[in-house]
Coordinates of C-alpha atoms and ligand atoms in Angstrom, one line a residue:
X26 CA -29.6 20.2 38.8
X27 CA -28.4 17.4 36.9
X28 CA -25.8 14.4 38.0
X29 CA -24.3 15.7 34.7
X30 CA -22.5 18.1 36.9
X31 CA -20.5 15.1 38.2
X32 CA -19.1 14.1 34.9
X33 CA -16.5 11.9 36.3
X34 CA -19.2 9.9 37.7
X35 CA -20.2 8.6 34.3
X36 CA -16.7 7.2 33.6
X37 CA -15.6 3.9 35.2
X38 CA -14.2 4.4 38.7
X39 CA -10.4 4.3 38.9
X40 CA -10.7 1.4 41.4
X41 CA -12.8 -1.9 42.1
X42 CA -11.6 -2.0 45.7
X43 CA -14.7 -1.9 48.0
X44 CA -12.5 0.6 50.5
X45 CA -11.9 3.0 47.6
X46 CA -15.2 3.0 46.0
X47 CA -17.2 3.3 49.4
X48 CA -14.7 5.7 50.8
X49 CA -15.6 8.4 47.8
X50 CA -19.3 8.4 48.8
X51 CA -20.7 8.9 45.5
X52 CA -19.7 10.2 41.9
X53 CA -16.6 12.3 42.0
X54 CA -17.3 15.9 41.7
X55 CA -15.3 18.4 39.7
X56 CA -13.4 21.7 40.3
X57 CA -15.7 23.7 43.0
X58 CA -18.0 20.9 43.5
X59 CA -18.8 19.9 47.3
X60 CA -17.0 16.9 48.8
X61 CA -20.1 15.4 50.0
X62 CA -22.5 14.7 47.5
X63 CA -25.9 16.8 48.1
X64 CA -29.1 16.1 48.9
X65 CA -31.3 17.1 46.0
X66 CA -34.7 17.5 48.3
X67 CA -36.7 18.3 45.1
X68 CA -39.8 16.3 44.0
X69 CA -39.5 17.6 40.4
X70 CA -37.3 19.3 38.0
X71 CA -37.6 22.2 35.7
X72 CA -37.5 21.5 32.1
X73 CA -36.5 24.0 28.8
X74 CA -39.3 22.5 26.8
X75 CA -41.1 19.6 25.8
X76 CA -38.3 17.9 24.0
X77 CA -36.2 18.2 27.0
X78 CA -33.8 15.1 27.5
X79 CA -32.9 16.1 31.1
X80 CA -32.1 13.0 33.0
X81 CA -34.4 13.8 35.8
X82 CA -38.2 14.8 35.8
X83 CA -39.8 13.5 39.1
X84 CA -38.2 12.2 41.9
X85 CA -40.6 9.2 42.1
X86 CA -38.9 7.9 39.0
X87 CA -35.2 9.7 39.7
X88 CA -33.6 11.7 41.9
X89 CA -29.8 12.5 41.8
X90 CA -29.0 11.7 45.4
X91 CA -30.7 8.5 45.0
X92 CA -28.9 7.8 41.5
X93 CA -25.6 8.8 43.4
X94 CA -26.1 5.6 45.5
X95 CA -27.3 3.4 42.9
X96 CA -24.2 4.0 41.2
X97 CA -22.0 3.2 44.0
X98 CA -23.9 0.0 44.9
X99 CA -23.6 -0.9 41.3
X100 CA -19.9 -0.4 41.1
X101 CA -19.3 -2.5 44.1
X102 CA -20.5 -5.5 42.1
X103 CA -18.9 -4.6 38.9
X104 CA -22.8 -4.1 37.6
X105 CA -24.7 -0.8 36.3
X106 CA -26.5 1.2 38.7
X107 CA -28.8 -0.5 41.1
X108 CA -32.3 0.1 41.4
X109 CA -33.0 1.6 45.4
X110 CA -36.1 1.5 47.2
X111 CA -37.3 2.8 50.5
X112 CA -36.9 -0.5 52.2
X113 CA -35.6 -4.0 51.7
X114 CA -38.8 -5.3 51.6
X115 CA -40.1 -2.8 49.1
X116 CA -36.9 -4.2 46.8
X117 CA -38.4 -7.6 47.3
X118 CA -41.7 -6.9 46.5
X119 CA -40.5 -4.8 43.4
X120 CA -38.5 -8.1 42.2
X121 CA -41.4 -10.6 42.8
X122 CA -43.6 -8.2 40.8
X123 CA -41.0 -7.8 38.1
X124 CA -40.4 -11.6 37.4
X125 CA -43.7 -13.5 38.6
X126 CA -47.1 -14.0 37.0
X127 CA -50.1 -15.7 38.4
X128 CA -49.4 -19.6 38.2
X129 CA -45.6 -19.3 38.4
X130 CA -43.5 -21.1 41.3
X131 CA -40.9 -19.9 43.5
X132 CA -38.3 -21.7 45.2
X133 CA -37.2 -20.2 48.6
X134 CA -34.8 -21.2 51.2
X135 CA -36.5 -22.0 54.5
X136 CA -34.2 -19.9 56.7
X137 CA -34.9 -16.5 55.2
X138 CA -35.5 -13.1 57.0
X139 CA -39.2 -13.9 58.3
X140 CA -40.7 -11.0 56.3
X141 CA -39.8 -12.5 53.1
X142 CA -41.6 -15.6 54.1
X143 CA -44.8 -13.3 55.0
X144 CA -44.5 -11.7 51.7
X145 CA -44.7 -14.9 49.7
X146 CA -47.0 -16.9 51.8
X147 CA -49.6 -14.1 52.6
X148 CA -49.4 -11.9 49.6
X149 CA -48.1 -13.6 46.8
X150 CA -49.8 -16.8 47.2
X151 CA -52.9 -14.9 47.0
X152 CA -52.0 -13.8 43.5
X153 CA -51.7 -17.5 42.7
X154 CA -47.9 -17.5 42.9
X155 CA -47.0 -20.7 44.7
X156 CA -43.8 -21.3 46.7
X157 CA -41.9 -24.2 47.8
X158 CA -39.9 -23.8 51.0
X159 CA -36.9 -26.1 51.1
X160 CA -33.7 -26.8 53.1
X161 CA -31.5 -24.5 50.8
X162 CA -28.1 -25.8 52.5
X163 CA -28.8 -29.0 50.3
X164 CA -28.3 -27.9 46.9
X165 CA -30.4 -31.2 45.8
X166 CA -33.6 -30.2 47.6
X167 CA -33.0 -26.9 45.5
X168 CA -33.0 -28.9 42.3
X169 CA -35.7 -31.1 43.3
X170 CA -37.8 -28.4 44.0
X171 CA -37.7 -26.8 40.5
X172 CA -40.3 -27.2 38.1
X173 CA -41.7 -26.1 34.7
X174 CA -43.7 -23.2 36.5
X175 CA -40.5 -21.9 38.4
X176 CA -39.4 -18.5 37.8
X177 CA -37.2 -17.5 40.8
X178 CA -35.0 -19.2 43.4
X179 CA -34.8 -16.9 46.2
X180 CA -31.9 -17.6 48.7
X181 CA -30.4 -15.9 51.9
X182 CA -26.8 -16.8 52.8
X183 CA -25.7 -17.0 55.2
X184 CA -29.2 -17.8 56.5
X185 CA -31.2 -15.6 59.0
X186 CA -31.0 -16.5 61.9
X187 CA -29.2 -19.9 61.7
X188 CA -26.0 -18.8 59.6
X189 CA -26.0 -21.7 57.5
X190 CA -24.8 -21.3 54.0
X191 CA -26.2 -22.2 50.6
X192 CA -24.0 -22.9 47.5
X193 CA -24.7 -19.9 45.5
X194 CA -23.0 -21.1 42.3
X195 CA -24.6 -24.4 42.3
X196 CA -28.0 -23.0 42.9
X197 CA -27.2 -20.6 40.0
X198 CA -26.4 -23.5 37.7
X199 CA -29.9 -25.5 38.5
X200 CA -31.8 -22.2 38.3
X201 CA -30.7 -21.5 34.9
X202 CA -30.9 -25.0 33.7
X203 CA -34.9 -24.7 34.8
X204 CA -35.1 -20.9 33.2
X205 CA -35.6 -19.4 36.5
X206 CA -33.8 -16.5 37.9
X207 CA -31.7 -16.7 41.1
X208 CA -32.0 -13.9 43.8
X209 CA -29.7 -13.8 46.9
X210 CA -30.3 -11.7 49.8
X211 CA -26.7 -10.5 50.6
X212 CA -28.0 -8.0 53.4
X213 CA -25.9 -9.7 56.0
X214 CA -22.6 -10.0 54.2
X215 CA -22.7 -7.1 51.6
X216 CA -20.8 -6.8 48.4
X217 CA -17.7 -6.4 50.9
X218 CA -17.9 -9.7 52.0
X219 CA -19.7 -11.5 49.4
X220 CA -20.8 -11.2 45.5
X221 CA -23.5 -12.9 44.6
X222 CA -23.3 -12.0 40.6
X223 CA -19.8 -13.4 40.6
X224 CA -20.8 -16.6 41.6
X225 CA -23.7 -16.8 39.3
X226 CA -26.5 -15.0 40.7
X227 CA -28.9 -12.7 38.5
X228 CA -29.8 -10.4 41.5
X229 CA -28.3 -9.4 45.0
X230 CA -31.1 -8.0 47.1
X231 CA -30.2 -5.7 49.9
X232 CA -31.9 -4.2 53.0
X233 CA -29.6 -1.1 53.1
X234 CA -31.2 -0.2 56.5
X235 CA -28.9 -3.1 58.0
X236 CA -25.0 -2.8 57.3
X237 CA -25.0 -0.8 53.8
X238 CA -26.4 2.5 56.0
X239 CA -24.9 0.8 59.4
X240 CA -25.9 3.6 61.9
X241 CA -29.9 2.6 62.4
X242 CA -30.8 6.0 60.9
X243 CA -32.1 5.2 57.5
X244 CA -34.5 2.5 55.8
X245 CA -33.6 1.5 52.5
X246 CA -33.3 -1.5 50.0
X247 CA -31.8 -2.1 46.8
X248 CA -31.5 -4.7 44.2
X249 CA -28.2 -5.1 41.8
X250 CA -27.9 -6.9 38.6
X251 CA -26.1 -7.2 35.4
X252 CA -29.0 -7.8 33.3
X253 CA -30.5 -4.7 31.7
X254 CA -33.4 -6.0 30.9
X255 CA -34.2 -6.9 34.3
X256 CA -33.2 -3.6 35.8
X257 CA -35.3 -1.8 33.2
X258 CA -38.2 -3.7 34.4
X259 CA -37.3 -3.0 38.2
X260 CA -37.1 0.5 37.6
X261 CA -40.6 0.3 35.9
X262 CA -42.3 -1.5 38.8
X263 CA -40.8 1.0 40.9
X264 CA -42.0 4.2 39.0
X265 CA -45.5 2.1 39.1
X266 CA -45.6 1.3 42.8
X267 CA -43.8 4.3 44.0
X268 CA -41.6 2.6 46.2
X269 CA -38.4 4.8 45.5
X270 CA -35.8 5.7 48.3
X271 CA -36.1 9.3 49.4
X272 CA -33.1 11.5 48.7
X273 CA -32.5 12.2 52.6
X274 CA -32.1 8.4 53.1
X275 CA -30.2 8.0 50.0
X276 CA -27.9 10.4 51.5
X277 CA -27.6 9.1 54.8
X278 CA -27.0 5.6 53.0
X279 CA -24.1 7.3 51.0
X280 CA -22.4 8.6 54.1
X281 CA -22.8 5.1 55.8
X282 CA -21.4 3.3 52.8
X283 CA -18.3 5.5 53.1
X284 CA -17.1 3.3 56.3
X285 CA -18.9 -0.2 55.4
X286 CA -15.8 -2.2 54.7
X287 CA -13.9 -0.9 57.7
X288 CA -17.2 -1.3 60.0
X289 CA -17.9 -5.0 58.7
X290 CA -14.3 -6.2 58.8
X291 CA -13.8 -5.1 62.2
X292 CA -17.6 -6.4 63.4
X293 CA -16.7 -9.7 61.8
X294 CA -13.5 -10.2 63.9
X295 CA -15.6 -9.1 66.9
X296 CA -18.3 -11.6 66.0
X297 CA -15.9 -14.6 65.6
X298 CA -14.3 -13.8 69.0
X299 CA -17.6 -13.8 70.7
X300 CA -18.9 -16.8 69.0
X301 CA -15.8 -18.7 70.0
X302 CA -16.2 -17.7 73.5
X303 CA -20.0 -18.2 73.9
X304 CA -19.4 -21.8 72.3
X305 CA -17.6 -22.9 75.4
X306 CA -19.8 -21.5 77.8
X307 CA -21.9 -24.4 79.4
X308 CA -25.3 -22.3 79.4
X309 CA -24.8 -22.3 75.8
X310 CA -26.2 -25.5 73.9
X311 CA -25.1 -24.0 70.5
X312 CA -23.6 -21.1 68.6
X313 CA -24.0 -20.6 64.9
X314 CA -21.5 -18.9 63.3
X315 CA -19.6 -19.5 59.9
X316 CA -16.1 -20.1 61.6
X317 CA -17.8 -22.8 63.7
X318 CA -19.1 -24.7 60.7
X319 CA -17.6 -27.9 59.7
X320 CA -17.0 -30.3 56.5
X321 CA -18.8 -28.9 53.5
X322 CA -20.4 -25.9 55.3
X323 CA -17.0 -24.6 56.2
X324 CA -15.5 -25.3 52.7
X325 CA -18.4 -23.2 51.4
X326 CA -17.8 -20.3 53.7
X327 CA -14.1 -20.4 52.6
X328 CA -14.9 -20.1 48.9
X329 CA -18.1 -17.8 49.1
X330 CA -16.8 -15.1 51.9
X331 CA -14.4 -12.7 51.2
X332 CA -11.9 -12.9 54.0
X333 CA -14.5 -12.5 56.9
X334 CA -17.9 -14.0 57.8
X335 CA -19.9 -11.1 59.0
X336 CA -20.9 -9.6 62.2
X337 CA -24.1 -11.9 62.8
X338 CA -24.2 -14.7 65.0
X339 CA -26.6 -17.0 66.9
X340 CA -27.0 -19.0 70.0
X341 CA -29.2 -21.2 71.5
X342 CA -29.5 -21.3 75.5
X343 CA -29.6 -24.9 77.3
X344 CA -32.5 -23.1 79.2
X345 CA -34.7 -22.7 76.3
X346 CA -37.2 -20.1 75.8
X347 CA -37.7 -19.1 79.3
X348 CA -33.8 -18.4 79.1
X349 CA -33.9 -16.7 75.8
X350 CA -36.8 -14.3 76.9
X351 CA -34.8 -13.7 80.3
X352 CA -31.4 -12.8 79.0
X353 CA -32.4 -9.5 77.1
X354 CA -33.7 -8.0 80.2
X355 CA -30.4 -8.7 82.1
X356 CA -27.9 -7.2 79.5
X357 CA -26.5 -3.6 80.2
X358 CA -24.6 -2.8 76.9
X359 CA -26.1 -5.2 74.2
X360 CA -29.7 -3.5 73.1
X361 CA -32.8 -5.6 72.4
X362 CA -34.2 -4.5 69.1
X363 CA -35.4 -6.0 65.6
X364 CA -32.5 -5.1 63.5
X365 CA -28.9 -6.1 62.6
X366 CA -26.1 -4.3 61.0
X367 CA -25.5 -1.3 63.1
X368 CA -22.6 0.0 65.0
X369 CA -24.1 -0.9 68.6
X370 CA -24.7 -4.4 69.3
X371 CA -28.0 -5.9 68.9
X372 CA -29.9 -8.9 70.4
X373 CA -33.2 -10.3 68.9
X374 CA -35.3 -13.1 69.7
X375 CA -36.1 -14.4 66.7
X376 CA -39.3 -16.7 67.4
X377 CA -41.2 -13.4 69.1
X378 CA -39.5 -10.8 67.0
X379 CA -38.3 -11.1 63.1
X380 CA -40.4 -14.8 62.7
X381 CA -43.5 -13.9 64.8
X382 CA -45.4 -14.0 61.9
X383 CA -43.8 -17.5 60.8
X384 CA -46.1 -20.3 61.8
X385 CA -44.3 -22.1 64.9
X386 CA -43.9 -25.4 63.0
X387 CA -42.4 -23.6 60.0
X388 CA -40.0 -21.6 62.4
X389 CA -38.7 -24.8 63.9
X390 CA -38.2 -26.6 60.5
X391 CA -36.3 -23.4 59.8
X392 CA -34.2 -24.3 62.8
X393 CA -35.5 -21.0 64.6
X394 CA -35.9 -22.6 68.1
X395 CA -37.7 -20.7 70.9
X396 CA -34.4 -20.7 73.0
X397 CA -32.7 -19.0 70.1
X398 CA -31.1 -15.3 70.2
X399 CA -29.4 -13.6 67.4
X400 CA -26.7 -11.2 68.1
X401 CA -25.6 -8.4 65.6
X402 CA -22.1 -7.6 66.8
X403 CA -21.2 -3.7 66.7
X404 CA -18.2 -1.7 67.2
X405 CA -17.9 -1.8 70.9
X406 CA -15.0 -3.5 72.6
X407 CA -15.5 -7.1 71.8
X408 CA -14.3 -8.1 75.4
X409 CA -17.2 -5.8 76.9
X410 CA -19.6 -7.1 74.7
X411 CA -18.7 -10.7 75.7
X412 CA -18.5 -9.6 79.5
X413 CA -22.4 -8.3 79.3
X414 CA -23.5 -11.3 77.6
X415 CA -21.8 -13.7 80.4
X416 CA -23.0 -11.6 83.1
X417 CA -26.8 -11.9 81.9
X418 CA -26.4 -15.8 81.2
X419 CA -26.6 -17.0 84.8
X420 CA -29.9 -15.8 85.9
X421 CA -31.4 -17.2 82.8
X422 CA -30.3 -20.6 83.7
X423 CA -30.3 -20.1 87.4
X424 CA -26.3 -20.7 87.6
X425 CA -23.5 -19.0 89.7
X426 CA -22.2 -16.0 88.1
X427 CA -19.1 -16.8 85.9
X428 CA -15.4 -15.4 85.9
X429 CA -15.2 -13.2 82.7
X430 CA -14.2 -15.0 80.0
X431 CA -10.5 -14.2 79.0
X432 CA -9.5 -13.7 75.3
Ligands
PLP27 C1 -31.9 -10.2 55.5 C2 -32.9 -9.4 55.6 N1 -33.6 -9.0 54.3 C3 -34.6 -8.3 54.1 C4 -35.0 -7.4 55.4 C5 -35.9 -6.3 55.0 O1 -35.6 -4.9 54.9 P1 -36.3 -3.6 55.3 O2 -36.5 -4.1 57.1 O3 -35.3 -2.4 55.0 O4 -37.7 -3.5 54.8 C6 -34.3 -7.6 56.6 C7 -35.0 -6.9 57.9 O5 -34.8 -7.1 58.7 C8 -33.6 -8.5 56.8 O6 -32.9 -8.8 57.9

């Protein structure tokens, strides 16, 4: 079997609209081919002879179903096929191994996924790679941290879980001037709501486990770039470390991708509504969501995001850590889980879950207080999501039950 059987997959897609690209579910087949791209569940591919130039040989190096996903993810950012990995962290590890050597330096936003911080601090530091963590909302902080040894700037915007924004275009200019690459973790927005490569980044980083797959069914990661040399190095690291996506998970991810634009726009609308309503609750000290930003951050949200701001928000309770730990035990619809991006609404206590391995001082510096809860808004009725959260609030701060909020 070869992906050559799907010849139109090789020609440029007839559309660059994310809705159309995603709905296709992978390369278009020809007469008699299945509408749903098949799962090619085979470790190896037969060859006619030693001179065979067949596209696939062994599924640790490449597989037709994985390639179908990679093509679609690349097309979404007008880039060559992505490189897909078993998980988001496997993708990040491959990126770091592809671009860094002992003695190199990384500039990383302070408010990134806790696993990214752990990877840099606990593993890369041991290989002699130093990281400076900076407030990436401040472009001058990034610029001042760059030095002759800096090879990579790594940002996550909106930041996790504080939802503050970094200026991708400014960071790209500064990184390029310093001879470093810029990588942007675009897991929360996906290419539907933000295009890092268009803004000057060298690599878009994805945990496809989150919004791209969208149904809490398959782990995955991907790196998208327009730099053929970098893509080649990333594929080489993947082949050498064995971190490729599995055919079944690639297939599940392709199915999830079909509805990504629809899900993300609807979930973003609901998130904006829930954020607005939580912001006026007396039990809530602060809500973090791009529509609530002001000044330069609000301007950045308008410039960088494509018509919506994503499905993730976070909020801090006046009752602090005790209240934040109690609320998840009282919700009936929202679920407590170390996850975002699915069709169901998920709550995370960042300090004890995603950021548990980040030292408390650094956690606080990154804005992750013990009273902060992250909410990934799903596809349920937004009114019911809000009602569930509101009924869970009073016990956490010992107040009377409030009236249900109205839209
Ligand atoms: C923003 C972000 N990037 C990367 C990752 C790592 O992805 P994975 O869990 O697929 O390894 C996560 C996981 O939660 C994440 O939220």
